Tab-separated table of C-alpha atoms in Angstrom:
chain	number	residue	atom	x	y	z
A	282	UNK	CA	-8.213	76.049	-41.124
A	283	UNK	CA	-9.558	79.332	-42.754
A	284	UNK	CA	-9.029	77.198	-46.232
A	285	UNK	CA	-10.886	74.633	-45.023
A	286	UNK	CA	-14.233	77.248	-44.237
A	287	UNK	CA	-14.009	79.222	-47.285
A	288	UNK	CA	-13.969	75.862	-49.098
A	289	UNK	CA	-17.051	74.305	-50.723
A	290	UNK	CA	-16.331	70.807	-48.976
A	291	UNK	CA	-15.226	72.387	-45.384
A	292	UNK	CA	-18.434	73.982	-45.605
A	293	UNK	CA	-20.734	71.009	-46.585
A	294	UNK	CA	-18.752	68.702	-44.085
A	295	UNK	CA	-20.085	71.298	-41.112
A	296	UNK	CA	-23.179	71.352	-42.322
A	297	UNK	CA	-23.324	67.682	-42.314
A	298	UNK	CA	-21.633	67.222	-38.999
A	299	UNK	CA	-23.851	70.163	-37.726
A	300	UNK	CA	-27.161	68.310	-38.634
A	301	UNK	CA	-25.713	64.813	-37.387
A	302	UNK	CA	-25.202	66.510	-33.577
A	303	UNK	CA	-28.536	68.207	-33.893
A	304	UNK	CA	-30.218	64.545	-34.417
A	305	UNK	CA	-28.242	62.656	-31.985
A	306	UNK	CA	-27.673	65.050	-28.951
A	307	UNK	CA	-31.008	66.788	-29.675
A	308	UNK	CA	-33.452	65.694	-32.024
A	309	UNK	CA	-33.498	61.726	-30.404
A	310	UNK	CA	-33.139	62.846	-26.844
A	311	UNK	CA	-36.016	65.084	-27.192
A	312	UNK	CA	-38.459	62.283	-29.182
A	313	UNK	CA	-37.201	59.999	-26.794
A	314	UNK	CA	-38.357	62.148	-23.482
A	315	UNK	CA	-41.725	63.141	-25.711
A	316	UNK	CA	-42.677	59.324	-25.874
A	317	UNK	CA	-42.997	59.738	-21.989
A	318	UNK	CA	-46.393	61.257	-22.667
A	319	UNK	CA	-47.411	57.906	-23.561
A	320	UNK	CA	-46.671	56.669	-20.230
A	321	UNK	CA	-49.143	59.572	-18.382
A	322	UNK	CA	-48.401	62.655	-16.550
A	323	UNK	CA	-45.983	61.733	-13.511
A	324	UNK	CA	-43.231	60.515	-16.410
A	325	UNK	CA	-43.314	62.804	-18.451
A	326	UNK	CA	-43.510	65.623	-15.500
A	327	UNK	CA	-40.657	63.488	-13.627
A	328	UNK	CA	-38.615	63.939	-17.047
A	329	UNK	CA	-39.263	67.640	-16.779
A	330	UNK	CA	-37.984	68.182	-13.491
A	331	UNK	CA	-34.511	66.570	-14.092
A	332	UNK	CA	-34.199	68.637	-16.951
A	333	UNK	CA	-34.785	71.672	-14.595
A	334	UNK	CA	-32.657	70.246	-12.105
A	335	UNK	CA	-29.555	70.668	-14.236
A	336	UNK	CA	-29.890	74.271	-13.539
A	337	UNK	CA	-26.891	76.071	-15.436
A	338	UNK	CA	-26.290	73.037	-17.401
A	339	UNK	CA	-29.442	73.432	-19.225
A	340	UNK	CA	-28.426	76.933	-19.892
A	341	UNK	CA	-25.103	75.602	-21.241
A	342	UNK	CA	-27.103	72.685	-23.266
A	343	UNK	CA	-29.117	75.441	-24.606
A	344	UNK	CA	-26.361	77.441	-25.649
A	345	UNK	CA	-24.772	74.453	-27.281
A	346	UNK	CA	-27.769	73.970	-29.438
A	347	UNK	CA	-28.336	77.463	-30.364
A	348	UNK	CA	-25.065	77.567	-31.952
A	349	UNK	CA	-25.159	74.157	-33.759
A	350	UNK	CA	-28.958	75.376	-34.987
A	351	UNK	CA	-26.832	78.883	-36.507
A	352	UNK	CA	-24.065	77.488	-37.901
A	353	UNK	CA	-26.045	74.267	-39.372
A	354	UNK	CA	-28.657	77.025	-40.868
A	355	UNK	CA	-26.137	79.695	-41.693
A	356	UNK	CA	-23.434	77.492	-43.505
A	357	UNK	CA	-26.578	76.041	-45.017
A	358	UNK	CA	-27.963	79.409	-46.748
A	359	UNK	CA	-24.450	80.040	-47.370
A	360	UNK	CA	-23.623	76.643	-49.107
A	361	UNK	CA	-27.119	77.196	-51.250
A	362	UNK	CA	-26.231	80.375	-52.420
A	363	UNK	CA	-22.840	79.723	-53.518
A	364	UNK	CA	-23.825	76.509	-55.370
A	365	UNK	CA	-26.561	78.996	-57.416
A	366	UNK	CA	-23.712	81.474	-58.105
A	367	UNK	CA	-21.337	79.535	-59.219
A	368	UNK	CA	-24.005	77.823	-61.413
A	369	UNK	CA	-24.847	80.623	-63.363
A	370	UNK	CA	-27.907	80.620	-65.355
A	371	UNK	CA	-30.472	77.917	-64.617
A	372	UNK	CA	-30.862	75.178	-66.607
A	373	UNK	CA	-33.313	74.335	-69.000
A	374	UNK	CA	-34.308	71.312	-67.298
A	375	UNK	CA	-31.942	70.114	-64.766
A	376	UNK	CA	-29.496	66.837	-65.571
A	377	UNK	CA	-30.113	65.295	-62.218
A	378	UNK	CA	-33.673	65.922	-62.003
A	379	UNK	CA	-34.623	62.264	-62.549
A	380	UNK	CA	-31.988	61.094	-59.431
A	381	UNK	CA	-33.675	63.822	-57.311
A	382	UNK	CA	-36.313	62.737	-54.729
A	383	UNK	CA	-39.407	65.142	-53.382
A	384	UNK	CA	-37.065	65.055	-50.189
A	385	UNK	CA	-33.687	66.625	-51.753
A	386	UNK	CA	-35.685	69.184	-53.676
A	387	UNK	CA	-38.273	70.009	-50.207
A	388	UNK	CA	-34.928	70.396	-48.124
A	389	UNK	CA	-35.310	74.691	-48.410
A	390	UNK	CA	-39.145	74.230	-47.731
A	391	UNK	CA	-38.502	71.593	-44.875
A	392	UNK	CA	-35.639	73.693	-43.041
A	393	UNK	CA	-37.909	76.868	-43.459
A	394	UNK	CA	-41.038	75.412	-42.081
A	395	UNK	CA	-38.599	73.178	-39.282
A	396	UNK	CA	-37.379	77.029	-38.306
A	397	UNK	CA	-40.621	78.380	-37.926
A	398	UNK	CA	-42.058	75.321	-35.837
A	399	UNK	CA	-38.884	75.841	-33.419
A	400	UNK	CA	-39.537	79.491	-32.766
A	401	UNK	CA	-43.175	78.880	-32.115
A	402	UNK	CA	-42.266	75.901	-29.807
A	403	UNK	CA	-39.700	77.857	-27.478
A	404	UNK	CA	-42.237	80.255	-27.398
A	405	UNK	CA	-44.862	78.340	-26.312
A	406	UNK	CA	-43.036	75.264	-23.969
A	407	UNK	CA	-39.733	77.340	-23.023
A	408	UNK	CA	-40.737	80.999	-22.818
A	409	UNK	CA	-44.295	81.363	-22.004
A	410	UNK	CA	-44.321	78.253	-19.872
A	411	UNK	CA	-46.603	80.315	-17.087
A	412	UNK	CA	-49.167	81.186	-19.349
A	413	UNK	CA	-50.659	78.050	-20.478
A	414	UNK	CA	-53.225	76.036	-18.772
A	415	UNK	CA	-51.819	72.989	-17.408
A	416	UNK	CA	-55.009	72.014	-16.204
A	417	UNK	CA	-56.821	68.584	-17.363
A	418	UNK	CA	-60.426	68.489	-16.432
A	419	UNK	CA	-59.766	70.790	-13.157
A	420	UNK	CA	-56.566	68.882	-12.038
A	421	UNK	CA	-53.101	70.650	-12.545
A	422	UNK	CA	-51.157	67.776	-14.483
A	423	UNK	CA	-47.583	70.329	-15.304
A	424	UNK	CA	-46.162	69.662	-18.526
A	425	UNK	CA	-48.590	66.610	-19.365
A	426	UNK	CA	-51.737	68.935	-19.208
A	427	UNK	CA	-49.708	71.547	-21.344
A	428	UNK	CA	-49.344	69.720	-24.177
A	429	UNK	CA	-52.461	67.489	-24.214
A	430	UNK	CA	-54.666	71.421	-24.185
A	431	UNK	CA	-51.946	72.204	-26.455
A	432	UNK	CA	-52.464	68.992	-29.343
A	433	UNK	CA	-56.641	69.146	-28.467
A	434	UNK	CA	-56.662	72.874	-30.855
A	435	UNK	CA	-57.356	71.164	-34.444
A	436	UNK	CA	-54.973	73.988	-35.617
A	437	UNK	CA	-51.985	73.074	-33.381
A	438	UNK	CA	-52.167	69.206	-34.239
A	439	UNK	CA	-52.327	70.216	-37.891
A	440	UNK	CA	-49.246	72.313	-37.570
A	441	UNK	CA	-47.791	69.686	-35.294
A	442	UNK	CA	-48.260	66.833	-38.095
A	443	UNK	CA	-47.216	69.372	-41.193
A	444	UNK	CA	-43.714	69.701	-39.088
A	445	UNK	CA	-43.489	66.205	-38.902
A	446	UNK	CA	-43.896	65.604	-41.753
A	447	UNK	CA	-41.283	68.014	-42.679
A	448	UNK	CA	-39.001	67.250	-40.540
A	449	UNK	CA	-39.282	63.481	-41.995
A	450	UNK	CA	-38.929	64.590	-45.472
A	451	UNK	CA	-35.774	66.818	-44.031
A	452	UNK	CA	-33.832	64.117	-42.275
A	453	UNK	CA	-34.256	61.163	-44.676
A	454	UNK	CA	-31.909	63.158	-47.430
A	455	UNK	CA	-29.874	64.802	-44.805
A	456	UNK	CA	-28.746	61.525	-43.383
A	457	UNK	CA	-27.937	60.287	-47.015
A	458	UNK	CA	-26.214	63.952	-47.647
A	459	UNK	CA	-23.800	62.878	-44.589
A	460	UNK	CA	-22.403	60.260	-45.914
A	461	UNK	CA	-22.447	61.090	-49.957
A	462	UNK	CA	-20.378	63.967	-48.254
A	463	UNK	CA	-17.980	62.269	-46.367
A	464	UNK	CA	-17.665	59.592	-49.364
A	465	UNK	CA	-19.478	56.946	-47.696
A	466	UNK	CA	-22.659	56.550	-49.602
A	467	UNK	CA	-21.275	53.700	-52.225
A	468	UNK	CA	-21.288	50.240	-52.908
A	469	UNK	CA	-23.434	47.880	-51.168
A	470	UNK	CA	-23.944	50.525	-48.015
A	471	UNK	CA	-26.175	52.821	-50.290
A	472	UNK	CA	-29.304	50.673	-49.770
A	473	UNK	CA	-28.600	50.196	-45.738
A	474	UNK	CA	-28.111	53.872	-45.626
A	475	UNK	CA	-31.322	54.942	-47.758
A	476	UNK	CA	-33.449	52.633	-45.287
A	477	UNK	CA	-31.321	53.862	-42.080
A	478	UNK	CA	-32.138	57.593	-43.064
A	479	UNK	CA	-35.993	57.012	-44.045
A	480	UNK	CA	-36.299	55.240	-40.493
């Protein structure tokens, strides 16, 4: 086992596995409760409250995602680091520079500015919930009337689409990085997975 994390591979395969749990027990749950807003204030308030209602379990949930967030981010800096070490001096111009898209070569940019959204977002919807105005032209509307004063500031929605756009850029080569780590990404699955990953 303690081969396995000191190696190069072990390392990359966590941080792939890492990033895949993030996206499918965190990232799509969460999207998939934000689209509620679409549907007005009672579902995405209702969707709230049974979050709340788990009580401990969200505290154990939270927990769970803290530590996949560190070790995904920490193997991560790790991984980078060691690759640049063991590279030496910097090429002249790098061989695989034509093969590299804006989204491979924005992934320490995207995970920065990803990192940065999430600590301003648990500050604002998770930590300071009592201090924002939930209220929607005079009527209290919870959650709904937090994020709709929220997205109205020009400054927040700019943020807000910046992220997502960094987040897009972030995922579409991370879900190709899974499985050209695991030895997946050949053949005639290449072009399903490229399309998969950019969805």
């Amino acid at each position: 086992i303690k081969q396995y994390l000191n190696s190069s591979v072990g390392k990359k395969q966590i941080v792939a596995v890492s990033g895949l749990l993030l996206i499918l027990l965190f990232l799509v749950p969460h999207m998939a409760g934000n689209l509620l807003l679409i549907k007005g204030p009672e579902a995405i308030n209702g969707y709230s409250e049974v979050l709340h209602s788990l009580g401990f379990g969200l505290v154990i949930l939270r927990g769970v995602f803290g530590l996949l967030f560190v070790v995904h981010i920490g193997l991560s800096i790790k991984v980078t680091i060691e690759n640049r070490k063991a590279r030496g001096q910097r090429y002249q111009k790098s061989i695989s520079s034509e093969n590299r898209t804006i989204a491979s070569r924005s992934m320490p940019i995207t995970g920065i500015i990803i990192i940065i959204f999430l600590i301003g977002h648990l500050r604002d919807f998770v930590f300071s919930h009592a201090t924002h105005s939930h209220g929607v032209g005079g009527v209290d509307l919870g959650l709904y009337g937090m994020v709709v004063n929220e997205l109205r500031e020009l400054p927040s929605m700019l943020i807000y689409g910046i992220t997502m756009i960094a987040v897009g850029l972030h995922l579409s080569h991370a879900i190709q990085s899974v499985f050209q780590t695991f030895g997946l990404r050949q053949g005639k699955y290449v072009s399903l997975i490229n399309i998969v990953s950019y969805l």
